[in-house]
Amino acid sequence: QVHLVESGGGLVQPGGSLRLSCAASGIHFSWYAMTWYRQPPGKERELVASITSDSSTNYADSVKGRFTISRDNAKNTAYLQMSTLKPEDTAVYYCYANPNFRGLSDYWGQGTQVTVSS
């Protein structure tokens, strides 16, 4: 059975930092691109950052220079280091595993809440 489990969310003051983790089990992790999405209150889900199997990265303009996505294939884990957090970063953050090969399923985590507030 496949699981994607996010952790590391919480309440942080503006300007602070958090590191989110997405631990995967039940999949061949290196066969998947990993993406972080977020859904702010009352808004649609949006892409935050993505990383391919060979660690090429892509970021939303709103987080460039503040967030860093990474992965550790040996630990089956993807990370999102978030710095200089702003209130508008408040959202539920989800990780998403997108397979490199046809015939494999994609998977979502359950989400972790990040609240940026003083």
mmCIF file of C-alpha atoms in Angstrom:
data_model
loop_
_atom_site.group_PDB
_atom_site.id
_atom_site.type_symbol
_atom_site.label_atom_id
_atom_site.label_comp_id
_atom_site.label_asym_id
_atom_site.label_seq_id
_atom_site.Cartn_x
_atom_site.Cartn_y
_atom_site.Cartn_z
ATOM 1 C CA GLN A 1 0.000 0.000 0.000
ATOM 2 C CA VAL A 2 1.246 3.448 -0.935
ATOM 3 C CA HIS A 3 1.574 6.225 1.601
ATOM 4 C CA LEU A 4 2.798 9.778 1.306
ATOM 5 C CA VAL A 5 3.057 11.330 4.751
ATOM 6 C CA GLU A 6 3.762 15.023 5.158
ATOM 7 C CA SER A 7 5.167 16.447 8.372
ATOM 8 C CA GLY A 8 6.795 19.599 9.663
ATOM 9 C CA GLY A 9 3.912 22.025 9.424
ATOM 10 C CA GLY A 10 2.887 24.340 12.216
ATOM 11 C CA LEU A 11 2.554 27.925 13.371
ATOM 12 C CA VAL A 12 5.423 30.281 12.625
ATOM 13 C CA GLN A 13 5.901 34.029 12.817
ATOM 14 C CA PRO A 14 6.433 36.105 9.679
ATOM 15 C CA GLY A 15 10.055 35.915 8.620
ATOM 16 C CA GLY A 16 10.478 32.497 10.159
ATOM 17 C CA SER A 17 11.344 29.154 8.630
ATOM 18 C CA LEU A 18 9.923 25.650 8.444
ATOM 19 C CA ARG A 19 11.003 22.454 6.747
ATOM 20 C CA LEU A 20 8.333 20.140 5.433
ATOM 21 C CA SER A 21 9.004 16.473 4.778
ATOM 22 C CA CYS A 22 7.138 14.013 2.599
ATOM 23 C CA ALA A 23 7.964 10.410 3.412
ATOM 24 C CA ALA A 24 6.936 7.893 0.771
ATOM 25 C CA SER A 25 6.375 4.184 1.173
ATOM 26 C CA GLY A 26 5.099 1.513 -1.183
ATOM 27 C CA ILE A 27 6.565 3.101 -4.320
ATOM 28 C CA HIS A 28 9.900 3.045 -6.121
ATOM 29 C CA PHE A 29 10.625 6.597 -5.043
ATOM 30 C CA SER A 30 13.272 7.398 -7.663
ATOM 31 C CA TRP A 31 10.731 6.670 -10.409
ATOM 32 C CA TYR A 32 8.649 9.660 -9.376
ATOM 33 C CA ALA A 33 8.864 13.398 -9.734
ATOM 34 C CA MET A 34 7.806 15.038 -6.493
ATOM 35 C CA THR A 35 5.781 18.219 -6.233
ATOM 36 C CA TRP A 36 4.613 20.378 -3.368
ATOM 37 C CA TYR A 37 1.237 22.057 -3.758
ATOM 38 C CA ARG A 38 -0.590 24.300 -1.343
ATOM 39 C CA GLN A 39 -4.167 25.382 -0.835
ATOM 40 C CA PRO A 40 -4.673 28.681 0.973
ATOM 41 C CA PRO A 41 -7.962 29.196 2.837
ATOM 42 C CA GLY A 42 -10.803 29.774 0.388
ATOM 43 C CA LYS A 43 -8.559 29.421 -2.651
ATOM 44 C CA GLU A 44 -7.653 26.773 -5.184
ATOM 45 C CA ARG A 45 -4.702 24.439 -4.876
ATOM 46 C CA GLU A 46 -1.550 25.816 -6.478
ATOM 47 C CA LEU A 47 1.864 24.453 -7.403
ATOM 48 C CA VAL A 48 4.679 25.537 -5.106
ATOM 49 C CA ALA A 49 7.736 23.604 -6.274
ATOM 50 C CA SER A 50 8.650 20.430 -8.092
ATOM 51 C CA ILE A 51 11.709 18.220 -8.411
ATOM 52 C CA THR A 52 12.405 15.551 -10.994
ATOM 53 C CA SER A 53 14.035 12.204 -10.375
ATOM 54 C CA ASP A 54 17.403 13.698 -11.333
ATOM 55 C CA SER A 55 16.789 16.713 -9.074
ATOM 56 C CA SER A 56 15.905 19.370 -11.614
ATOM 57 C CA THR A 57 13.715 21.901 -9.846
ATOM 58 C CA ASN A 58 10.963 24.363 -10.653
ATOM 59 C CA TYR A 59 9.345 26.994 -8.445
ATOM 60 C CA ALA A 60 6.314 29.232 -8.425
ATOM 61 C CA ASP A 61 7.304 32.866 -8.794
ATOM 62 C CA SER A 62 5.807 33.640 -5.391
ATOM 63 C CA VAL A 63 8.313 31.409 -3.583
ATOM 64 C CA LYS A 64 11.469 31.744 -5.690
ATOM 65 C CA GLY A 65 14.440 32.659 -3.557
ATOM 66 C CA ARG A 66 12.602 31.741 -0.339
ATOM 67 C CA PHE A 67 11.750 28.051 -0.714
ATOM 68 C CA THR A 68 13.997 25.146 -1.669
ATOM 69 C CA ILE A 69 12.781 21.726 -2.735
ATOM 70 C CA SER A 70 15.037 18.710 -2.410
ATOM 71 C CA ARG A 71 14.873 14.942 -2.230
ATOM 72 C CA ASP A 72 16.766 12.056 -0.703
ATOM 73 C CA ASN A 73 16.113 8.943 -2.737
ATOM 74 C CA ALA A 74 17.877 6.763 -0.166
ATOM 75 C CA LYS A 75 15.349 7.898 2.454
ATOM 76 C CA ASN A 76 12.345 7.982 0.091
ATOM 77 C CA THR A 77 11.706 11.522 1.245
ATOM 78 C CA ALA A 78 11.125 14.888 -0.357
ATOM 79 C CA TYR A 79 11.614 18.156 1.478
ATOM 80 C CA LEU A 80 10.489 21.741 1.239
ATOM 81 C CA GLN A 81 12.660 24.219 3.108
ATOM 82 C CA MET A 82 10.654 27.407 3.580
ATOM 83 C CA SER A 83 12.339 30.623 4.678
ATOM 84 C CA THR A 84 11.304 34.244 5.075
ATOM 85 C CA LEU A 85 7.735 33.080 5.472
ATOM 86 C CA LYS A 86 4.891 35.510 4.858
ATOM 87 C CA PRO A 87 1.268 35.446 6.024
ATOM 88 C CA GLU A 88 0.243 34.710 2.442
ATOM 89 C CA ASP A 89 2.154 31.425 2.662
ATOM 90 C CA THR A 90 -0.508 30.178 5.070
ATOM 91 C CA ALA A 91 -2.048 27.083 3.512
ATOM 92 C CA VAL A 92 -2.380 23.347 3.677
ATOM 93 C CA TYR A 93 0.683 21.927 1.937
ATOM 94 C CA TYR A 94 0.422 18.673 0.004
ATOM 95 C CA CYS A 95 3.021 16.489 -1.622
ATOM 96 C CA TYR A 96 2.311 14.754 -4.899
ATOM 97 C CA ALA A 97 4.160 11.882 -6.561
ATOM 98 C CA ASN A 98 3.966 11.837 -10.345
ATOM 99 C CA PRO A 99 5.397 8.737 -12.051
ATOM 100 C CA ASN A 100 7.964 8.919 -14.827
ATOM 101 C CA PHE A 101 6.522 5.853 -16.531
ATOM 102 C CA ARG A 102 3.169 5.147 -18.113
ATOM 103 C CA GLY A 103 1.006 2.658 -16.330
ATOM 104 C CA LEU A 104 1.957 3.744 -12.835
ATOM 105 C CA SER A 105 -0.441 5.665 -10.606
ATOM 106 C CA ASP A 106 0.105 9.073 -9.085
ATOM 107 C CA TYR A 107 -0.363 9.750 -5.384
ATOM 108 C CA TRP A 108 -1.234 12.564 -2.974
ATOM 109 C CA GLY A 109 -0.379 13.017 0.653
ATOM 110 C CA GLN A 110 -2.945 14.046 3.257
ATOM 111 C CA GLY A 111 -1.558 17.540 3.747
ATOM 112 C CA THR A 112 0.054 19.499 6.558
ATOM 113 C CA GLN A 113 -1.074 22.901 7.807
ATOM 114 C CA VAL A 114 1.311 25.840 7.712
ATOM 115 C CA THR A 115 0.172 29.025 9.437
ATOM 116 C CA VAL A 116 2.248 32.184 9.284
ATOM 117 C CA SER A 117 1.028 34.689 11.827
ATOM 118 C CA SER A 118 2.262 36.946 14.576
#
